[in-house]
CSV table of C-alpha atoms in Angstrom, one decimal:
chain,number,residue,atom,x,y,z
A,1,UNK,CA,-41.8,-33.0,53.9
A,2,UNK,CA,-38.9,-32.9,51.3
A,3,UNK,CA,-40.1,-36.1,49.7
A,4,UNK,CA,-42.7,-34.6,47.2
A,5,UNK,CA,-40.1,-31.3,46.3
A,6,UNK,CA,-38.0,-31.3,42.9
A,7,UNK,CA,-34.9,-29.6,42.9
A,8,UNK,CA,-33.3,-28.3,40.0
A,9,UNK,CA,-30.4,-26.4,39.0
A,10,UNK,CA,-28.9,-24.0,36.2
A,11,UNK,CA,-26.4,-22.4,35.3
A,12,UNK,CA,-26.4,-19.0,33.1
A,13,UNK,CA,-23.8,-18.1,30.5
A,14,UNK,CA,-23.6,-16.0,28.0
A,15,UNK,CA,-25.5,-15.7,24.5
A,16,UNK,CA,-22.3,-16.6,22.6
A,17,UNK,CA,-21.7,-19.2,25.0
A,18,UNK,CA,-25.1,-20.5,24.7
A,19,UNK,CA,-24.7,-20.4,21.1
A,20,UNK,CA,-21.2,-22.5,21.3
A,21,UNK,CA,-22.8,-25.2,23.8
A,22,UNK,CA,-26.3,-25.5,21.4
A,23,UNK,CA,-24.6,-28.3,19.1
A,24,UNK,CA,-23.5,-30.7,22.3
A,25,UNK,CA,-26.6,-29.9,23.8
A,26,UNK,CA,-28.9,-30.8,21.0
A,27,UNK,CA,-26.2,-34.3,20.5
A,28,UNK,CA,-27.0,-35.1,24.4
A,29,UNK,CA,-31.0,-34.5,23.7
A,30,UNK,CA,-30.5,-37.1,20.3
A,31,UNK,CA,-28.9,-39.7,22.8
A,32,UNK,CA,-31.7,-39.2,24.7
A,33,UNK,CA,-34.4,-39.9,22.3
A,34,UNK,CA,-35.5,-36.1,22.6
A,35,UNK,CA,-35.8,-35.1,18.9
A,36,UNK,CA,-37.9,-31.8,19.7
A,37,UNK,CA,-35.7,-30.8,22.3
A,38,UNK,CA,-32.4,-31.2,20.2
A,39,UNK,CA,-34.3,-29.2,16.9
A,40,UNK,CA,-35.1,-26.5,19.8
A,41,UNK,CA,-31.5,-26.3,20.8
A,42,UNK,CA,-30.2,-26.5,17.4
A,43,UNK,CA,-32.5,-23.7,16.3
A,44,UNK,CA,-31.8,-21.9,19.2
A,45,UNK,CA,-28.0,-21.7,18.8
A,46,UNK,CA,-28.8,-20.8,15.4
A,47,UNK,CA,-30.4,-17.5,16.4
A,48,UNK,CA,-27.9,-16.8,19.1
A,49,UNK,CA,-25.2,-16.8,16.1
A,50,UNK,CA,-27.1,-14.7,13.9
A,51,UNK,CA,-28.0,-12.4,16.8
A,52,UNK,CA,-24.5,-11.9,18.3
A,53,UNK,CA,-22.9,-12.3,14.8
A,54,UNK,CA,-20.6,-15.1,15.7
A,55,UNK,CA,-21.0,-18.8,14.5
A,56,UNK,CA,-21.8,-21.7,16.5
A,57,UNK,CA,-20.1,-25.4,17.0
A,58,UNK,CA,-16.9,-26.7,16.4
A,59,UNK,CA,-16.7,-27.0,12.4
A,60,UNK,CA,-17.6,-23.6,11.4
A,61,UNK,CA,-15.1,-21.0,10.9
A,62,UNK,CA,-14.5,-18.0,13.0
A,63,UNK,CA,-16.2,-14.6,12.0
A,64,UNK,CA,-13.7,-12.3,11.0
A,65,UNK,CA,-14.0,-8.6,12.6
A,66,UNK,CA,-16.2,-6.5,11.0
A,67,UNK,CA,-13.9,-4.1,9.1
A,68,UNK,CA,-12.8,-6.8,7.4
A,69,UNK,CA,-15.5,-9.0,6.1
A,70,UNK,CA,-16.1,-6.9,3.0
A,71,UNK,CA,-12.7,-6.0,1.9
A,72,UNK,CA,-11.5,-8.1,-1.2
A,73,UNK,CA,-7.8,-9.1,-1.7
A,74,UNK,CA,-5.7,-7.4,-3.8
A,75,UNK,CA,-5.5,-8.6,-7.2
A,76,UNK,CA,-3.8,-7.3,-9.8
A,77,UNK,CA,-3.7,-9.2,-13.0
A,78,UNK,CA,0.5,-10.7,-12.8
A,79,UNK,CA,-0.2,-13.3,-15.2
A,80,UNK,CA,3.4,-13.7,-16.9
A,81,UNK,CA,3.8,-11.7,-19.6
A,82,UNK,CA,7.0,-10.6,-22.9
A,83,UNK,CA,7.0,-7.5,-21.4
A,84,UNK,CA,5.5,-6.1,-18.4
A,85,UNK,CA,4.8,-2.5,-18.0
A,86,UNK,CA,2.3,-2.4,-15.4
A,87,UNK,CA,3.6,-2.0,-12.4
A,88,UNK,CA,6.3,0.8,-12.3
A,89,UNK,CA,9.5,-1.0,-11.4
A,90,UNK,CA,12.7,-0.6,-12.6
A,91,UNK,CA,13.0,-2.1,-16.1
A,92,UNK,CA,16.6,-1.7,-16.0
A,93,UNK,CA,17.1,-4.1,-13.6
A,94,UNK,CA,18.9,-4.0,-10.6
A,95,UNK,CA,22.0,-2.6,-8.8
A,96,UNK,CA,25.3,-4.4,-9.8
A,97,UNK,CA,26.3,-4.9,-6.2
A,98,UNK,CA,22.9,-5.5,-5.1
A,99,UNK,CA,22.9,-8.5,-7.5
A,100,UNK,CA,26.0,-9.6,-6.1
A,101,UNK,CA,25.3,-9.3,-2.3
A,102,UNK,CA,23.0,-11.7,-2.9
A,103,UNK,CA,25.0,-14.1,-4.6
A,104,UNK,CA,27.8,-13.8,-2.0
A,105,UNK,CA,25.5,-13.6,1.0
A,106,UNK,CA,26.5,-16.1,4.3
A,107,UNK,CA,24.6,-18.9,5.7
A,108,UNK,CA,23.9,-16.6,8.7
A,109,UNK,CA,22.0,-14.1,6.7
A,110,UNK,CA,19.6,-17.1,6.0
A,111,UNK,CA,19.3,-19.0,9.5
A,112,UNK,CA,19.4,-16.4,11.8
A,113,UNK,CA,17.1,-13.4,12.5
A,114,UNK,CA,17.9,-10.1,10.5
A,115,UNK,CA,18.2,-7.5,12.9
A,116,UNK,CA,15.2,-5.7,14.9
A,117,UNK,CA,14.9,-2.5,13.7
A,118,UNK,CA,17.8,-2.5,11.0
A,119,UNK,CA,20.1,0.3,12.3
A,120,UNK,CA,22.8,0.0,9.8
A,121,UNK,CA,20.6,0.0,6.6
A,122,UNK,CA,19.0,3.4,8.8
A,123,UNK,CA,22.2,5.3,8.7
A,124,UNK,CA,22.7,4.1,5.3
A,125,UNK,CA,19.3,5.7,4.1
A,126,UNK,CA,20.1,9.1,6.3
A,127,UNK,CA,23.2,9.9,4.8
A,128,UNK,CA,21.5,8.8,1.1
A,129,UNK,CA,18.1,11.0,2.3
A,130,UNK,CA,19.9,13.9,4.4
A,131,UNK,CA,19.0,13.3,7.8
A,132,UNK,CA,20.2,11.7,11.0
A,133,UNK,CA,19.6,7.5,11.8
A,134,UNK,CA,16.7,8.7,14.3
A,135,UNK,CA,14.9,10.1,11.9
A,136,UNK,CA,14.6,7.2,9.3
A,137,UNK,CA,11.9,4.2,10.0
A,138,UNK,CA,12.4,0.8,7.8
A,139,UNK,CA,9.8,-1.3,7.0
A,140,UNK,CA,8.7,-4.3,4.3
A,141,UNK,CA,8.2,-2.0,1.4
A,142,UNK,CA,6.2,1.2,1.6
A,143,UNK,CA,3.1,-0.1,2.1
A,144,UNK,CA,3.7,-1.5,5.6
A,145,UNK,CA,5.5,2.3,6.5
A,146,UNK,CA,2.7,3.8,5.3
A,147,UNK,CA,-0.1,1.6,7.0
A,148,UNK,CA,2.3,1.8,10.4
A,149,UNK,CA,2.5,5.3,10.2
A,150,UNK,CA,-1.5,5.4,10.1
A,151,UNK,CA,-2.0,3.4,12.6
A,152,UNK,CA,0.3,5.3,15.1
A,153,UNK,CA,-1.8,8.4,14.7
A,154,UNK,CA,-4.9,7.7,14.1
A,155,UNK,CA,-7.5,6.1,16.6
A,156,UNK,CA,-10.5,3.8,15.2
A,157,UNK,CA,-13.4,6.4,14.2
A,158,UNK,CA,-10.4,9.1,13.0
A,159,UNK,CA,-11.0,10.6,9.6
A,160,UNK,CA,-8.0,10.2,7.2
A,161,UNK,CA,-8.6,12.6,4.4
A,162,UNK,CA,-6.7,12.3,0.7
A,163,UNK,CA,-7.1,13.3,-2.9
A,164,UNK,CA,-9.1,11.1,-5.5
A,165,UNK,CA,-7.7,9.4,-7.6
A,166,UNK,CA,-4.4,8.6,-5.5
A,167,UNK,CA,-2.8,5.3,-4.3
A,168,UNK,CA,-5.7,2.3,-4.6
A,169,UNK,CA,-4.6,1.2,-1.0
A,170,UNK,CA,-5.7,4.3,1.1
A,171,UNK,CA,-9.6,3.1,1.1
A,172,UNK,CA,-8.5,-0.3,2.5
A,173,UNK,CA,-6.1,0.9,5.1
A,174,UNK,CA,-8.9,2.9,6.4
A,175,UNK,CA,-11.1,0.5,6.5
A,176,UNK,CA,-8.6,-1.7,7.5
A,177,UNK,CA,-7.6,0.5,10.8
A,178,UNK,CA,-11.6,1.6,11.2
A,179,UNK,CA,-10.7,4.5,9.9
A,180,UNK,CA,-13.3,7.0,8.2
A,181,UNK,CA,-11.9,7.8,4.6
A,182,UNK,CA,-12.7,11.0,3.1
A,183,UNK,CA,-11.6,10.7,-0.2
A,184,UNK,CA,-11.7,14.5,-2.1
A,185,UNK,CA,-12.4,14.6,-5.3
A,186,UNK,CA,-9.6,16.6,-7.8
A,187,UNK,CA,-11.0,19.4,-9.9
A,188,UNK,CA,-9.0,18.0,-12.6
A,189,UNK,CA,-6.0,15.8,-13.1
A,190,UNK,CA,-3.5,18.6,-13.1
A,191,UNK,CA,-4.7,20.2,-9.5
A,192,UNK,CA,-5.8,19.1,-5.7
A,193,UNK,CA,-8.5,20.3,-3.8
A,194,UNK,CA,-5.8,22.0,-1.0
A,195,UNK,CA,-9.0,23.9,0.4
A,196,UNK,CA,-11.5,20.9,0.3
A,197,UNK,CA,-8.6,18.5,1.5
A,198,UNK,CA,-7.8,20.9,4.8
A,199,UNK,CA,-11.6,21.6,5.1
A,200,UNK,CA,-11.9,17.4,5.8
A,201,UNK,CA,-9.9,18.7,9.7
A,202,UNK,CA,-9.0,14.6,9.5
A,203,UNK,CA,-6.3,13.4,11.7
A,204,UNK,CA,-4.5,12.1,8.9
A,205,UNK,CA,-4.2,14.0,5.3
A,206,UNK,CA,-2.0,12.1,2.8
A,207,UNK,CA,-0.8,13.5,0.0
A,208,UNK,CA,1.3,11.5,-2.9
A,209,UNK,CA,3.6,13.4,-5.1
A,210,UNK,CA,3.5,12.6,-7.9
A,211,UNK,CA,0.6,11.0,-7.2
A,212,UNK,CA,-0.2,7.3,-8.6
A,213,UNK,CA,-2.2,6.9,-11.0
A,214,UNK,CA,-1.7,10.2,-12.6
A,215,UNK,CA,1.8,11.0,-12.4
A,216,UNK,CA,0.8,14.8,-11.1
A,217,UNK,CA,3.2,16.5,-8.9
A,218,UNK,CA,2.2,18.6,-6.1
A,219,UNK,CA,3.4,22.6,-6.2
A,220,UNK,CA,5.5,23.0,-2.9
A,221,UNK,CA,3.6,26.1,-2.0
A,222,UNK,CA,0.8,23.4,-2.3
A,223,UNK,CA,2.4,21.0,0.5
A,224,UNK,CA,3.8,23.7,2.5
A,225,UNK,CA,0.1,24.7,2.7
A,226,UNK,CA,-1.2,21.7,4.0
A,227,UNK,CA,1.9,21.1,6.5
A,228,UNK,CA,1.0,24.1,7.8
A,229,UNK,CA,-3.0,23.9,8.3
A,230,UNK,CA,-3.4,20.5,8.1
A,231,UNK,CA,-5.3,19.4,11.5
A,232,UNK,CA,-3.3,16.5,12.2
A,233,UNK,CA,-0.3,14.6,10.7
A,234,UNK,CA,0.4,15.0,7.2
A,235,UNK,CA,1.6,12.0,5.1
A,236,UNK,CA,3.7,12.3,2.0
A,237,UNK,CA,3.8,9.1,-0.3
A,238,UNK,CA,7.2,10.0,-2.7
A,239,UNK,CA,7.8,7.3,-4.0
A,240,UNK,CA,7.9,8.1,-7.6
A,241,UNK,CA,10.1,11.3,-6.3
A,242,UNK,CA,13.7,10.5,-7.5
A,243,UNK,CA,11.9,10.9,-11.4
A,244,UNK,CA,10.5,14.1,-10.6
A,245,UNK,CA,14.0,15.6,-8.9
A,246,UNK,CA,12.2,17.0,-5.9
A,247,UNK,CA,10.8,16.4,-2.3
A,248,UNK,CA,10.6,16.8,1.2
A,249,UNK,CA,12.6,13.8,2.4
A,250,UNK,CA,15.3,15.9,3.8
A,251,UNK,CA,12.8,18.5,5.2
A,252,UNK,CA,10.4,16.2,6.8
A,253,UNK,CA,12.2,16.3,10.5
A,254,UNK,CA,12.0,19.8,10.1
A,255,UNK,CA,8.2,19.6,10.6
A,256,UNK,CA,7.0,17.9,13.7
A,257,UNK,CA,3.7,16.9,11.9
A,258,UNK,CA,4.9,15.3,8.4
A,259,UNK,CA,6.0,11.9,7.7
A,260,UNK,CA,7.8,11.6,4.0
A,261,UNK,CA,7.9,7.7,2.9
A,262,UNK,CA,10.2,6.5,0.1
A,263,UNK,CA,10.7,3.1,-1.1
A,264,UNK,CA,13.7,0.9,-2.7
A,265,UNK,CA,11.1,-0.5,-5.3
A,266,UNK,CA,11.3,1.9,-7.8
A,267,UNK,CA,14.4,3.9,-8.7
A,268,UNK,CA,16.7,1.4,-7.2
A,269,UNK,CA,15.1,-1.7,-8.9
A,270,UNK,CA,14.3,-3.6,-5.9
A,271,UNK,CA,10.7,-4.2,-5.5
A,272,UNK,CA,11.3,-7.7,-4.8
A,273,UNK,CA,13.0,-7.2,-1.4
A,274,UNK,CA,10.2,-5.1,0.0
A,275,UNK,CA,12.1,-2.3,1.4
A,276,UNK,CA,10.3,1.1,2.2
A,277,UNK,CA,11.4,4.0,4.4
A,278,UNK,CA,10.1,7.2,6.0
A,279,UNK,CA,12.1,10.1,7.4
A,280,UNK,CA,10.3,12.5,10.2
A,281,UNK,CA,10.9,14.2,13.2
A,282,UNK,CA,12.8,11.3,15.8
A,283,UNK,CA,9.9,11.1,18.2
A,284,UNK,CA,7.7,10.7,15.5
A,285,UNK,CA,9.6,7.9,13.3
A,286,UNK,CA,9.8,6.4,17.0
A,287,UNK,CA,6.3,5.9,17.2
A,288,UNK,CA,6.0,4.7,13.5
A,289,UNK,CA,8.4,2.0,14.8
A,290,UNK,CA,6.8,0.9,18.0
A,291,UNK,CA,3.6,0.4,15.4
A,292,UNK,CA,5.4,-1.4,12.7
A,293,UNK,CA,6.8,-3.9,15.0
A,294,UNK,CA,10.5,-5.7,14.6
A,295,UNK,CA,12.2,-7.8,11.9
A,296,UNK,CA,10.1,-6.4,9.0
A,297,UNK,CA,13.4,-6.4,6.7
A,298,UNK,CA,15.0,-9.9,5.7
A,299,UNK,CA,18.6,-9.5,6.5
A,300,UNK,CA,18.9,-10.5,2.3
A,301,UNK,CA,17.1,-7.3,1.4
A,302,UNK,CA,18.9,-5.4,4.0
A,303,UNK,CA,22.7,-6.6,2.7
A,304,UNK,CA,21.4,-5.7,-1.3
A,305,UNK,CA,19.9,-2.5,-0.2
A,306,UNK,CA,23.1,-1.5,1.9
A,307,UNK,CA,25.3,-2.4,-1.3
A,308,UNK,CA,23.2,-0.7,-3.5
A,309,UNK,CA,23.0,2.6,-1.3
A,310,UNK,CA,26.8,2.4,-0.6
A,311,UNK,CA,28.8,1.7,-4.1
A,312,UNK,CA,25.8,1.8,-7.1
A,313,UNK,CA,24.3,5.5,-6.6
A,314,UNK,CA,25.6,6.5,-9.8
A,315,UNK,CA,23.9,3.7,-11.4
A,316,UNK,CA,20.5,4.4,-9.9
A,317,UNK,CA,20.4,8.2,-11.1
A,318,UNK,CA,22.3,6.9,-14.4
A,319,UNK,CA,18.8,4.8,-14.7
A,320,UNK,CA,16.3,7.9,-13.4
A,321,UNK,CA,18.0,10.3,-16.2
A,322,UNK,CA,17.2,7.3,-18.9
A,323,UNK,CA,13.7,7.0,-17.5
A,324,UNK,CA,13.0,10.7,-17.4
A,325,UNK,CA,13.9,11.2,-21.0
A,326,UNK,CA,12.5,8.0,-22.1
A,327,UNK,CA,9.4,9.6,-20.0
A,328,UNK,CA,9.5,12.8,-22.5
A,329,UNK,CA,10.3,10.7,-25.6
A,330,UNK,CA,6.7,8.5,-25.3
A,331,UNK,CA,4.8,11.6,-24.7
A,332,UNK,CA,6.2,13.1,-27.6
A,333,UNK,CA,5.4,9.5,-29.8
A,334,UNK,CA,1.8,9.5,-28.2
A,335,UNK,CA,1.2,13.6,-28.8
A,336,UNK,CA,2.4,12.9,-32.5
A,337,UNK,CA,-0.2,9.5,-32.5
A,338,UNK,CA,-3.0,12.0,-31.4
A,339,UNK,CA,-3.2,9.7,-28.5
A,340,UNK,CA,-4.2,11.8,-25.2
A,341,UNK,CA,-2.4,11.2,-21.9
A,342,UNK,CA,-1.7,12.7,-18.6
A,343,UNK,CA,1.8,15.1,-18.7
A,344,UNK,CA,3.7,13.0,-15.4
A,345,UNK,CA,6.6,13.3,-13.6
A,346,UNK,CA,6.6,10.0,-12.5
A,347,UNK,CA,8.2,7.0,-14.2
A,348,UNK,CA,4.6,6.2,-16.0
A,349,UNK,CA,2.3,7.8,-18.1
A,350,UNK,CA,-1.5,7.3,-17.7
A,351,UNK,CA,-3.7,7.5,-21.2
A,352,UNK,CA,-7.2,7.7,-21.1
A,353,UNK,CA,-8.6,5.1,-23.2
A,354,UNK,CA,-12.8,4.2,-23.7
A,355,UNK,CA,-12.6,0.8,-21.8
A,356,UNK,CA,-9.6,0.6,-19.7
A,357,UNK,CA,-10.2,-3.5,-19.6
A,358,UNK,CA,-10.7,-3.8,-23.6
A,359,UNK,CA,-7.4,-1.7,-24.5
A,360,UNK,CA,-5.2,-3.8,-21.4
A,361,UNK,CA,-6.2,-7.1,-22.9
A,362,UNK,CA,-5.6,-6.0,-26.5
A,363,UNK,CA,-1.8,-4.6,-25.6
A,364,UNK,CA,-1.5,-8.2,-23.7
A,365,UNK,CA,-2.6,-10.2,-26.8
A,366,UNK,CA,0.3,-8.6,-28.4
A,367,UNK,CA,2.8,-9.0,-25.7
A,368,UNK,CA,2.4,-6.3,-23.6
A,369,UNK,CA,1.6,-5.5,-19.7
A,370,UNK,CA,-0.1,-2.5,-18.5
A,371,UNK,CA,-2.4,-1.3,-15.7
A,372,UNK,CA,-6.0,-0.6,-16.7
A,373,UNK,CA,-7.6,1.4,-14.3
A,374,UNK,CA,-11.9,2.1,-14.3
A,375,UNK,CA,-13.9,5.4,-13.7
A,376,UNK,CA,-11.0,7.1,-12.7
A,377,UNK,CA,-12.4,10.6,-10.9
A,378,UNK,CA,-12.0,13.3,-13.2
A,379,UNK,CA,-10.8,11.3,-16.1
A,380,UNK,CA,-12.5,8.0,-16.8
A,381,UNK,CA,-10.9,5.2,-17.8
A,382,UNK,CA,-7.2,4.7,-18.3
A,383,UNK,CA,-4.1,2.7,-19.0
A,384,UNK,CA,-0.9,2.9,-16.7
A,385,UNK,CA,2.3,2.3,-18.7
A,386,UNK,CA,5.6,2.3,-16.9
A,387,UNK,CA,8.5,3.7,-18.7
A,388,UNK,CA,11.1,1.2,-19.3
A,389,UNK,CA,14.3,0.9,-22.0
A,390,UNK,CA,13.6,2.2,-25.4
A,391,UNK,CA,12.6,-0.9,-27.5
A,392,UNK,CA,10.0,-1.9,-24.8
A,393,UNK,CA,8.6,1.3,-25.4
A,394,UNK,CA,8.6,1.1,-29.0
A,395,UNK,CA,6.8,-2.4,-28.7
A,396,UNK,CA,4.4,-0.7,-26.6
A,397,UNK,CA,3.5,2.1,-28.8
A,398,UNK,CA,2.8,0.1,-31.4
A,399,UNK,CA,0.3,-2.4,-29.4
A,400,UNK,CA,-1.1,1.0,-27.6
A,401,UNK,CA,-1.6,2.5,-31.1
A,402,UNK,CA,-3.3,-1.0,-32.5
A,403,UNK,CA,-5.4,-1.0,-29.0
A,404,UNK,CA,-7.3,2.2,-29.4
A,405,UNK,CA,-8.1,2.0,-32.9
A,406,UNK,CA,-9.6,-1.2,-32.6
């Protein structure tokens, strides 16, 4: 009685497995002289794709997650230029013995792993910062603190609340982390919100002092407000803070909830090494660690960093004193041009300008760098120009001056 029954089996899989098998099924349907069924399958594992937002067969590349598909890379315009004033390093070079640990540095350096979490360059930092080894976290420039440090406190769906304008990277790193950004909007460039910034209760406020673009520096009455009622952990980008002669660095383990992040790149002329730092409470730089990962510091940065923090101090604040009053000496030359800028305490000076992009590629015709920066909140547009030796400033002016009358 079997003899007239058809049996047939199946197996069920997933829709993004269905989608995955649709190109060998619709190849097995073409050998088979099935041209309808291999369309069907084809267009089938088409709309499985678009439906579970992954991509079908073999040749196709994989869908990145979500919170990245519409970020862009950063770009910044580094074509080489005679003088480049547009991204606030240290235009008088680097630390003697830096430069020479370098030179002199052993094969082993090179072929072996640095260390894991870079203790000796740690206690080097503490005694320079204040504090004790347990409170210092290392990490590949002060961008990869910072984004460690949000990412050990703050779970995806947290808000992370800061001022606008501040540091370009805080929108990416929240969408980086699937974060919600709550960017607050200054009343002007020479304030912050502190009520609207608190009002945001985000699990992570970041403040940056003096803040980037604008070269402001936060009151500490101002920061010690927003330690106190902030409604999470508080993050305090001073980097530019050796030009301003003030900061929390040595306070920060002092406060259970703030996180103060430095960097090499600036003051001590090392940008290319990529060496950042952050002082807070031990259990909290702990954490920062376990999120930042190990052997984020070559052991070539870490033996220039470790000679410069050891024998070339005096050269580094030789250098901050030279910027500081090369600092006042532009403003002065741009208040006497009738040009307007932003009072900083940084080592850079933001001027607003009419188009930001047509001033930038008029000071690079003639030879100089600098940062143009669009719809800035509050101000417009604006050129960043980093204070460097006298005669680069002089050149400067004089393409600065040409640029805006033009």
């Amino acid at each position: 009685t079997l003899d007239f029954i058809r049996w047939t089996t199946f197996q069920r899989v997933s829709p993004p497995a269905a989608a995955a098998l649709a190109a060998s099924v619709a190849a097995l349907a073409e050998a088979e002289g099935l041209p309808a069924h291999a369309a069907a399958a084809r267009r089938a594992g088409d709309e499985l794709a678009a439906e579970q937002g992954s991509v079908a067969g073999p040749r196709t590349s994989p869908r990145a997650r979500a919170t990245l598909r519409e970020l862009s890379l950063y770009r910044p315009n580094r074509a080489p230029c005679a003088i480049d004033l547009s991204d606030n390093t240290n235009r008088w070079g680097m630390p003697p013995s830096a430069a020479r640990a370098l030179h002199e540095i052993d094969a082993d350096r090179v072929t072996r792993y640095p260390s894991v979490y870079t203790p000796e360059l740690k206690g080097a930092l503490a005694s320079y910062a204040g504090v004790e080894a347990d409170e210092v976290v290392v990490g590949c420039g002060s961008d990869d603190v910072l984004d460690s440090a949000i990412r050990a406190f703050a779970e995806p769906g947290d808000r992370i609340a800061f001022p606008n304008p501040t540091f370009g990277m805080l929108p990416i790193w929240a969408q980086m982390n699937d974060l919600v950004a709550i960017p607050v909007p200054t009343p002007n460039p020479h304030a912050v919100n502190i009520d609207a910034l608190l009002a945001a209760r985000a699990q992570v406020t970041y403040l940056c002092s003096p803040n980037n673009p604008t070269g402001l520096s936060l009151s500490r009455a101002d920061v010690a407000r927003v330690i106190e009622d902030a409604a999470g952990v508080v993050i305090l980008d001073e980097a530019y803070a050796e030009f301003a002669g003030d900061g929390w660095v040595t306070l920060a383990p002092n406060h259970p909830r703030l996180i103060v992040v430095r960097t090499m790149s600036k003051a001590f002329g090392l940008a290319g090494l990529r060496i950042g730092y952050a002082t807070a409470a031990a259990s909290t730089a702990l954490q920062i660690e376990k999120a930042r990962g190990p052997y984020m510091v070559s052991g070539a940065a870490e033996r220039a960093a470790l000679a410069a923090l050891r024998n070339d101090l005096d050269w580094v604040r030789a250098n901050i004193v030279a910027a500081q009053e090369n600092r006042a000496r532009f403003a002065n030359e741009l208040e006497a041009a009738g040009i307007p800028f932003l009072p900083s305490t940084a080592n850079f000076i933001l001027v607003p300008v009419g188009s930001a992009a047509d001033v930038a590629a008029a000071m690079r015709e003639a030879g100089i760098a600098v940062r143009p920066f669009a719809d800035v909140n509050g101000i417009g547009d604006g050129v960043r120009i980093t204070v460097a030796p006298w005669p680069m400033m002089e050149t400067a002016m004089r393409a600065l001056r040409n640029a805006v009358r033009t």
